[in-house]
C-alpha atoms as a printed R data frame, in Angstrom:
    type eleno elety resid chain resno       x      y       z
1   ATOM     1    CA   MET     A     1 -67.125 26.316   9.808
2   ATOM     2    CA   ASP     A     2 -66.859 30.117   9.252
3   ATOM     3    CA   GLU     A     3 -69.850 31.767   8.885
4   ATOM     4    CA   LYS     A     4 -68.978 33.024   5.136
5   ATOM     5    CA   THR     A     5 -68.973 29.100   4.504
6   ATOM     6    CA   ARG     A     6 -71.759 28.308   6.398
7   ATOM     7    CA   SER     A     7 -73.490 31.011   4.449
8   ATOM     8    CA   GLN     A     8 -72.805 29.693   1.300
9   ATOM     9    CA   LEU     A     9 -73.700 26.189   2.238
10  ATOM    10    CA   LEU     A    10 -76.845 27.437   3.249
11  ATOM    11    CA   VAL     A    11 -77.141 29.068  -0.437
12  ATOM    12    CA   LEU     A    12 -76.175 26.185  -2.271
13  ATOM    13    CA   THR     A    13 -78.641 24.032  -0.024
14  ATOM    14    CA   LYS     A    14 -81.205 25.938  -1.024
15  ATOM    15    CA   GLU     A    15 -80.409 26.123  -4.445
16  ATOM    16    CA   LEU     A    16 -80.640 21.968  -4.389
17  ATOM    17    CA   ASN     A    17 -84.066 22.219  -2.840
18  ATOM    18    CA   ARG     A    18 -85.415 24.655  -5.382
19  ATOM    19    CA   LEU     A    19 -83.926 22.597  -8.599
20  ATOM    20    CA   ASN     A    20 -85.442 19.094  -6.854
21  ATOM    21    CA   LYS     A    21 -88.922 21.094  -6.632
22  ATOM    22    CA   GLU     A    22 -88.212 22.384 -10.298
23  ATOM    23    CA   ALA     A    23 -87.471 18.557 -11.513
24  ATOM    24    CA   GLU     A    24 -90.602 17.204  -9.606
25  ATOM    25    CA   THR     A    25 -93.001 19.801 -11.470
26  ATOM    26    CA   PHE     A    26 -91.381 19.086 -14.627
27  ATOM    27    CA   TYR     A    27 -92.077 15.351 -13.967
28  ATOM    28    CA   VAL     A    28 -95.538 15.514 -12.721
29  ATOM    29    CA   GLU     A    29 -96.926 18.461 -14.748
30  ATOM    30    CA   LYS     A    30 -95.090 17.607 -17.833
31  ATOM    31    CA   ALA     A    31 -93.137 14.469 -18.629
32  ATOM    32    CA   ARG     A    32 -95.598 12.450 -17.196
33  ATOM    33    CA   LYS     A    33 -98.871 14.158 -18.380
34  ATOM    34    CA   GLU     A    34 -98.150 15.388 -22.019
35  ATOM    35    CA   GLU     A    35 -99.255 12.409 -24.473
36  ATOM    36    CA   LYS     A    36 -96.793 13.526 -26.763
37  ATOM    37    CA   TYR     A    37 -93.901 14.685 -24.750
38  ATOM    38    CA   GLU     A    38 -90.606 13.950 -26.077
39  ATOM    39    CA   PRO     A    39 -87.505 14.938 -24.131
40  ATOM    40    CA   ASP     A    40 -85.227 17.672 -25.504
41  ATOM    41    CA   PHE     A    41 -81.911 16.558 -24.321
42  ATOM    42    CA   PHE     A    42 -79.676 18.662 -25.464
43  ATOM    43    CA   GLY     A    43 -82.210 21.869 -25.184
44  ATOM    44    CA   VAL     A    44 -83.800 20.920 -21.591
45  ATOM    45    CA   VAL     A    45 -82.170 18.152 -19.809
46  ATOM    46    CA   LYS     A    46 -78.713 18.460 -20.599
47  ATOM    47    CA   PRO     A    47 -78.306 22.046 -19.170
48  ATOM    48    CA   PHE     A    48 -80.540 21.515 -15.985
49  ATOM    49    CA   ALA     A    49 -78.317 18.115 -15.204
50  ATOM    50    CA   ASP     A    50 -75.379 20.640 -15.786
51  ATOM    51    CA   GLN     A    51 -76.561 23.614 -13.474
52  ATOM    52    CA   VAL     A    52 -77.581 20.913 -11.070
53  ATOM    53    CA   ASP     A    53 -74.107 19.392 -10.980
54  ATOM    54    CA   GLN     A    54 -72.027 22.242 -10.755
55  ATOM    55    CA   ILE     A    55 -74.004 23.063  -7.614
56  ATOM    56    CA   ARG     A    56 -74.008 19.237  -6.131
57  ATOM    57    CA   ILE     A    57 -70.292 19.376  -6.733
58  ATOM    58    CA   GLU     A    58 -69.867 22.211  -4.726
59  ATOM    59    CA   TRP     A    59 -72.271 21.689  -2.119
60  ATOM    60    CA   LEU     A    60 -70.949 18.194  -0.910
61  ATOM    61    CA   PRO     A    61 -67.571 18.720   0.600
62  ATOM    62    CA   LEU     A    62 -69.534 21.581   2.606
63  ATOM    63    CA   ALA     A    63 -72.314 19.566   3.706
64  ATOM    64    CA   LEU     A    64 -69.923 17.204   4.965
65  ATOM    65    CA   MET     A    65 -67.505 19.454   6.637
66  ATOM    66    CA   PHE     A    66 -70.533 20.809   8.202
67  ATOM    67    CA   VAL     A    67 -72.202 17.707   9.456
68  ATOM    68    CA   GLN     A    68 -68.374 16.546  10.381
69  ATOM    69    CA   GLU     A    69 -67.642 19.492  12.523
70  ATOM    70    CA   GLU     A    70 -71.451 20.449  13.878
71  ATOM    71    CA   LYS     A    71 -72.756 16.763  14.406
72  ATOM    72    CA   PRO     A    72 -76.237 17.713  14.029
73  ATOM    73    CA   LEU     A    73 -79.086 15.470  15.029
74  ATOM    74    CA   HIS     A    74 -80.455 13.074  12.198
75  ATOM    75    CA   LEU     A    75 -77.955 14.048   9.397
76  ATOM    76    CA   HIS     A    76 -75.019 11.485   8.730
77  ATOM    77    CA   PRO     A    77 -72.158 11.527   5.974
78  ATOM    78    CA   SER     A    78 -73.576  8.963   4.221
79  ATOM    79    CA   GLN     A    79 -77.280 10.732   4.055
80  ATOM    80    CA   LEU     A    80 -75.564 13.651   2.438
81  ATOM    81    CA   GLN     A    81 -73.413 11.258  -0.104
82  ATOM    82    CA   GLN     A    82 -76.842  9.333  -0.942
83  ATOM    83    CA   THR     A    83 -78.708 12.712  -1.530
84  ATOM    84    CA   GLU     A    84 -75.941 13.697  -3.634
85  ATOM    85    CA   GLU     A    85 -76.333 10.554  -5.884
86  ATOM    86    CA   ASN     A    86 -80.180 11.239  -5.647
87  ATOM    87    CA   LEU     A    87 -79.373 14.908  -7.069
88  ATOM    88    CA   GLU     A    88 -77.784 13.182 -10.032
89  ATOM    89    CA   ILE     A    89 -81.240 11.081 -11.100
90  ATOM    90    CA   VAL     A    90 -83.595 13.782  -9.896
91  ATOM    91    CA   ALA     A    91 -81.629 16.124 -12.664
92  ATOM    92    CA   ILE     A    92 -81.675 13.434 -15.601
93  ATOM    93    CA   LYS     A    93 -84.641 10.890 -14.981
94  ATOM    94    CA   SER     A    94 -87.253 13.694 -14.062
95  ATOM    95    CA   PHE     A    95 -87.504 14.261 -17.834
96  ATOM    96    CA   TYR     A    96 -88.319 10.831 -18.820
97  ATOM    97    CA   LYS     A    97 -91.961  9.603 -19.395
98  ATOM    98    CA   GLU     A    98 -90.621  5.769 -18.614
99  ATOM    99    CA   THR     A    99 -89.208  6.819 -15.258
100 ATOM   100    CA   SER     A   100 -90.850  5.000 -12.423
101 ATOM   101    CA   ARG     A   101 -93.483  7.135 -11.030
102 ATOM   102    CA   LYS     A   102 -93.106  5.515  -7.425
103 ATOM   103    CA   ARG     A   103 -89.118  5.618  -7.555
104 ATOM   104    CA   GLN     A   104 -89.154  9.158  -8.769
105 ATOM   105    CA   MET     A   105 -91.755 10.451  -6.307
106 ATOM   106    CA   GLU     A   106 -89.871  8.765  -3.070
107 ATOM   107    CA   THR     A   107 -86.369 10.089  -4.887
108 ATOM   108    CA   PHE     A   108 -87.716 13.643  -4.701
109 ATOM   109    CA   LYS     A   109 -88.835 13.315  -0.923
110 ATOM   110    CA   SER     A   110 -85.946 11.612   0.142
111 ATOM   111    CA   VAL     A   111 -83.433 14.659  -1.331
112 ATOM   112    CA   GLU     A   112 -86.382 17.175  -0.514
113 ATOM   113    CA   TYR     A   113 -86.081 15.877   3.296
114 ATOM   114    CA   VAL     A   114 -82.150 15.922   3.817
115 ATOM   115    CA   LEU     A   115 -82.071 19.233   2.268
116 ATOM   116    CA   ASN     A   116 -84.501 20.555   4.686
117 ATOM   117    CA   GLN     A   117 -83.015 18.937   7.605
118 ATOM   118    CA   LEU     A   118 -79.641 20.338   6.477
119 ATOM   119    CA   ILE     A   119 -80.929 23.753   6.158
120 ATOM   120    CA   GLY     A   120 -82.827 23.486   9.389
121 ATOM   121    CA   ALA     A   121 -79.357 22.550  11.465
122 ATOM   122    CA   ILE     A   122 -77.614 25.595   9.668
123 ATOM   123    CA   ASP     A   123 -80.055 28.378  10.385
124 ATOM   124    CA   GLY     A   124 -79.765 26.381  14.135
């Protein structure tokens, strides 16, 4: 993988990590805490989900290429595909009070773990 592509993958991975944290903060501090909270689908949920989608669609092929070429320890293509699916869940379910707290928190942690493993592997 050339340096430019590697650098692009690093930027995308860090951005997904930031968005995962942003969704977690929103879920914990607003969706779950505020009694009268109602999700604003078109004003908040959809724009956030679209932003995550745009990045994860660009991210997955690069992440898969990196893992196949570099073969980092503790990172496998199936983990990346699962993370991409988990990001889709994070992008939508984080805005709904009814979302299972335990499951959502595990999803945030899982996404963060894989993204951090990838960042560490890219940074070498």
